[in-house]
Amino acid sequence: MQKESITGTDWNGLARALIKFLDLGLNLALGLHHFVHIIRELSNPLSLLVSFCNKGNSSVPISILQLYQIEFQISRMQLSGILSESESRLRIQRQNAKRERTRFYRRKKSIFKSGYDLHKQCHAEVYILVRRSGRSYILSCAENDKSPFSDQALNQCYPVPQWSYPEDFRTPRMERAQEDASCNKEE
């Protein structure tokens, strides 16, 4: 079989041929989910196609068989069209979780730059992260000798904040201290 040139390759046509190949037989052998997982890891995914073509699958288009000697990597953007719906959803969930973790650690870092002396008031490494209406809040870190995860501690000491973070970050102890200071001034 003659070696074909990759110049002027019809990438859209190749993607359609791959989808047709999946519909004709490969999805029965591996399943679409497993195939997508494997083909994304290969530097030359056509080697996988050839291994199935050589097993005598006569329903495979001849144009696919003629591509087995070409060395190139199929663009992942072209393959994104054949990702299963469940895998696409899982990928989005992972991206969102990673983004949320990044936001959390950035906020945690900014607390210590905000000028509040949290070390004297609480265990600095324990934070409570609460999600309300799609937004995340860090309520506070745990005060000394008090569990941050008990309902009593949450209800009495850490009400759901109505303020934005971190500019208006206040702990109940800070608020009481400010109230006492304002009362002393009035007297």
Tab-separated table of C-alpha atoms in Angstrom:
chain	number	residue	atom	x	y	z
A	1	MET	CA	0.000	0.000	0.000
A	2	GLN	CA	1.406	3.406	-0.952
A	3	LYS	CA	2.232	6.019	1.641
A	4	GLU	CA	-0.017	9.066	1.411
A	5	SER	CA	0.969	12.671	1.985
A	6	ILE	CA	-0.454	14.515	4.981
A	7	THR	CA	-0.417	17.886	3.226
A	8	GLY	CA	-3.937	19.158	2.664
A	9	THR	CA	-5.430	16.603	5.031
A	10	ASP	CA	-9.174	17.079	5.443
A	11	TRP	CA	-9.311	17.089	9.252
A	12	ASN	CA	-13.092	17.452	9.363
A	13	GLY	CA	-13.461	14.583	6.928
A	14	LEU	CA	-11.108	12.475	9.009
A	15	ALA	CA	-13.079	13.243	12.159
A	16	ARG	CA	-16.303	12.216	10.393
A	17	ALA	CA	-14.625	9.023	9.182
A	18	LEU	CA	-13.553	8.228	12.740
A	19	ILE	CA	-17.106	8.713	13.971
A	20	LYS	CA	-18.388	6.452	11.189
A	21	PHE	CA	-15.727	3.894	12.094
A	22	LEU	CA	-16.937	3.946	15.692
A	23	ASP	CA	-20.552	3.483	14.616
A	24	LEU	CA	-19.696	0.562	12.330
A	25	GLY	CA	-17.766	-1.632	14.660
A	26	LEU	CA	-15.268	-0.264	17.128
A	27	ASN	CA	-17.883	0.765	19.656
A	28	LEU	CA	-18.949	-2.886	19.800
A	29	ALA	CA	-15.399	-4.033	20.491
A	30	LEU	CA	-14.278	-1.500	23.091
A	31	GLY	CA	-17.150	0.816	23.792
A	32	LEU	CA	-17.037	4.511	22.978
A	33	HIS	CA	-15.907	5.539	26.455
A	34	HIS	CA	-12.886	3.218	26.443
A	35	PHE	CA	-11.945	4.135	22.895
A	36	VAL	CA	-11.976	7.858	23.607
A	37	HIS	CA	-9.863	7.302	26.718
A	38	ILE	CA	-7.270	5.276	24.778
A	39	ILE	CA	-7.126	7.411	21.644
A	40	ARG	CA	-6.503	10.592	23.653
A	41	GLU	CA	-3.454	8.996	25.283
A	42	LEU	CA	-1.804	7.868	22.048
A	43	SER	CA	0.723	10.003	20.200
A	44	ASN	CA	-0.337	8.284	16.962
A	45	PRO	CA	-3.946	7.171	17.447
A	46	LEU	CA	-4.146	5.703	13.946
A	47	SER	CA	-2.040	2.780	15.135
A	48	LEU	CA	-5.050	1.735	17.199
A	49	LEU	CA	-7.340	2.012	14.178
A	50	VAL	CA	-5.000	-0.099	12.056
A	51	SER	CA	-4.885	-2.876	14.629
A	52	PHE	CA	-8.658	-3.220	14.295
A	53	CYS	CA	-8.646	-2.773	10.512
A	54	ASN	CA	-6.178	-5.645	10.119
A	55	LYS	CA	-8.507	-7.999	11.975
A	56	GLY	CA	-10.716	-8.148	8.911
A	57	ASN	CA	-13.429	-5.625	9.656
A	58	SER	CA	-14.647	-5.308	6.068
A	59	SER	CA	-17.209	-2.635	6.921
A	60	VAL	CA	-14.439	-0.096	7.666
A	61	PRO	CA	-14.141	2.531	4.879
A	62	ILE	CA	-11.097	1.957	2.659
A	63	SER	CA	-9.975	5.559	3.208
A	64	ILE	CA	-9.231	4.690	6.836
A	65	LEU	CA	-7.148	1.687	5.781
A	66	GLN	CA	-5.058	3.895	3.499
A	67	LEU	CA	-4.072	6.163	6.391
A	68	TYR	CA	-2.234	3.561	8.470
A	69	GLN	CA	1.279	4.630	7.399
A	70	ILE	CA	0.766	8.346	8.015
A	71	GLU	CA	2.421	9.617	11.198
A	72	PHE	CA	0.597	12.493	12.833
A	73	GLN	CA	-1.358	13.288	15.954
A	74	ILE	CA	-5.062	13.911	15.645
A	75	SER	CA	-6.027	17.208	17.185
A	76	ARG	CA	-7.828	16.847	20.506
A	77	MET	CA	-10.217	19.557	19.412
A	78	GLN	CA	-11.355	17.340	16.572
A	79	LEU	CA	-11.846	14.440	18.962
A	80	SER	CA	-13.871	16.513	21.417
A	81	GLY	CA	-16.894	16.003	19.193
A	82	ILE	CA	-16.965	12.273	19.909
A	83	LEU	CA	-16.547	12.488	23.669
A	84	SER	CA	-19.401	10.771	25.429
A	85	GLU	CA	-21.793	13.044	27.287
A	86	SER	CA	-20.945	11.516	30.664
A	87	GLU	CA	-17.216	12.012	30.157
A	88	SER	CA	-17.726	15.627	29.100
A	89	ARG	CA	-19.804	16.253	32.221
A	90	LEU	CA	-17.169	14.606	34.424
A	91	ARG	CA	-14.442	16.746	32.863
A	92	ILE	CA	-16.427	19.928	33.544
A	93	GLN	CA	-17.025	18.872	37.155
A	94	ARG	CA	-13.305	18.282	37.659
A	95	GLN	CA	-12.466	21.691	36.184
A	96	ASN	CA	-15.009	23.399	38.441
A	97	ALA	CA	-13.680	21.582	41.517
A	98	LYS	CA	-10.121	22.591	40.675
A	99	ARG	CA	-11.220	26.203	40.167
A	100	GLU	CA	-13.042	26.193	43.510
A	101	ARG	CA	-9.985	24.816	45.339
A	102	THR	CA	-7.822	27.524	43.765
A	103	ARG	CA	-10.241	30.252	44.898
A	104	PHE	CA	-10.345	28.809	48.408
A	105	TYR	CA	-6.572	28.798	48.869
A	106	ARG	CA	-6.251	32.300	47.427
A	107	ARG	CA	-8.827	33.559	49.906
A	108	LYS	CA	-7.117	31.717	52.734
A	109	LYS	CA	-3.846	33.381	51.802
A	110	SER	CA	-5.422	36.827	51.584
A	111	ILE	CA	-6.790	36.573	55.130
A	112	PHE	CA	-3.287	36.735	56.522
A	113	LYS	CA	-2.524	39.796	54.393
A	114	SER	CA	-5.620	41.659	55.532
A	115	GLY	CA	-4.164	42.900	58.816
A	116	TYR	CA	-6.282	40.834	61.193
A	117	ASP	CA	-4.396	39.007	63.918
A	118	LEU	CA	-6.133	35.653	63.677
A	119	HIS	CA	-3.413	33.656	65.426
A	120	LYS	CA	-4.393	34.996	68.853
A	121	GLN	CA	-8.047	34.215	68.305
A	122	CYS	CA	-8.223	30.866	66.587
A	123	HIS	CA	-6.514	27.872	65.081
A	124	ALA	CA	-5.342	29.496	61.875
A	125	GLU	CA	-5.335	26.388	59.678
A	126	VAL	CA	-8.975	25.360	60.178
A	127	TYR	CA	-11.543	27.092	57.985
A	128	ILE	CA	-15.221	26.621	57.342
A	129	LEU	CA	-16.240	26.860	53.696
A	130	VAL	CA	-19.958	27.361	53.034
A	131	ARG	CA	-21.700	27.566	49.680
A	132	ARG	CA	-24.893	29.628	49.406
A	133	SER	CA	-26.620	30.388	46.099
A	134	GLY	CA	-23.579	29.405	44.081
A	135	ARG	CA	-21.202	31.661	46.049
A	136	SER	CA	-18.569	30.508	48.508
A	137	TYR	CA	-17.911	32.037	51.900
A	138	ILE	CA	-15.216	31.400	54.452
A	139	LEU	CA	-16.997	32.006	57.723
A	140	SER	CA	-14.064	31.888	60.072
A	141	CYS	CA	-11.442	29.594	61.459
A	142	ALA	CA	-12.105	27.646	64.638
A	143	GLU	CA	-11.769	29.502	67.892
A	144	ASN	CA	-9.618	28.065	70.661
A	145	ASP	CA	-11.124	25.028	72.412
A	146	LYS	CA	-14.182	25.038	70.180
A	147	SER	CA	-14.967	22.628	67.367
A	148	PRO	CA	-15.734	24.444	64.095
A	149	PHE	CA	-17.955	21.578	62.948
A	150	SER	CA	-20.498	21.454	65.789
A	151	ASP	CA	-23.963	22.880	65.120
A	152	GLN	CA	-23.801	24.936	68.287
A	153	ALA	CA	-20.554	26.602	67.270
A	154	LEU	CA	-21.864	27.313	63.777
A	155	ASN	CA	-25.216	28.719	64.920
A	156	GLN	CA	-23.951	30.827	67.798
A	157	CYS	CA	-20.565	32.001	66.632
A	158	TYR	CA	-20.578	31.797	62.860
A	159	PRO	CA	-23.856	32.945	61.292
A	160	VAL	CA	-24.068	32.862	57.516
A	161	PRO	CA	-22.432	36.135	56.462
A	162	GLN	CA	-24.210	38.824	54.496
A	163	TRP	CA	-20.937	40.561	53.695
A	164	SER	CA	-18.462	40.059	50.914
A	165	TYR	CA	-15.114	38.413	51.486
A	166	PRO	CA	-12.412	39.374	52.464
A	167	GLU	CA	-12.782	43.187	52.777
A	168	ASP	CA	-15.538	42.970	55.390
A	169	PHE	CA	-14.193	39.873	57.106
A	170	ARG	CA	-15.074	40.004	60.799
A	171	THR	CA	-15.243	37.464	63.579
A	172	PRO	CA	-17.809	37.864	66.372
A	173	ARG	CA	-14.989	38.681	68.769
A	174	MET	CA	-13.806	41.515	66.518
A	175	GLU	CA	-17.325	42.894	66.242
A	176	ARG	CA	-17.758	42.850	70.028
A	177	ALA	CA	-14.421	44.611	70.471
A	178	GLN	CA	-15.469	47.314	67.999
A	179	GLU	CA	-18.820	47.778	69.764
A	180	ASP	CA	-17.069	48.092	73.138
A	181	ALA	CA	-14.664	50.645	71.690
A	182	SER	CA	-17.505	52.726	70.258
A	183	CYS	CA	-19.369	52.613	73.591
A	184	ASN	CA	-16.274	53.789	75.457
A	185	LYS	CA	-15.897	56.732	73.083
A	186	GLU	CA	-19.515	57.783	73.595
A	187	GLU	CA	-19.069	57.741	77.376
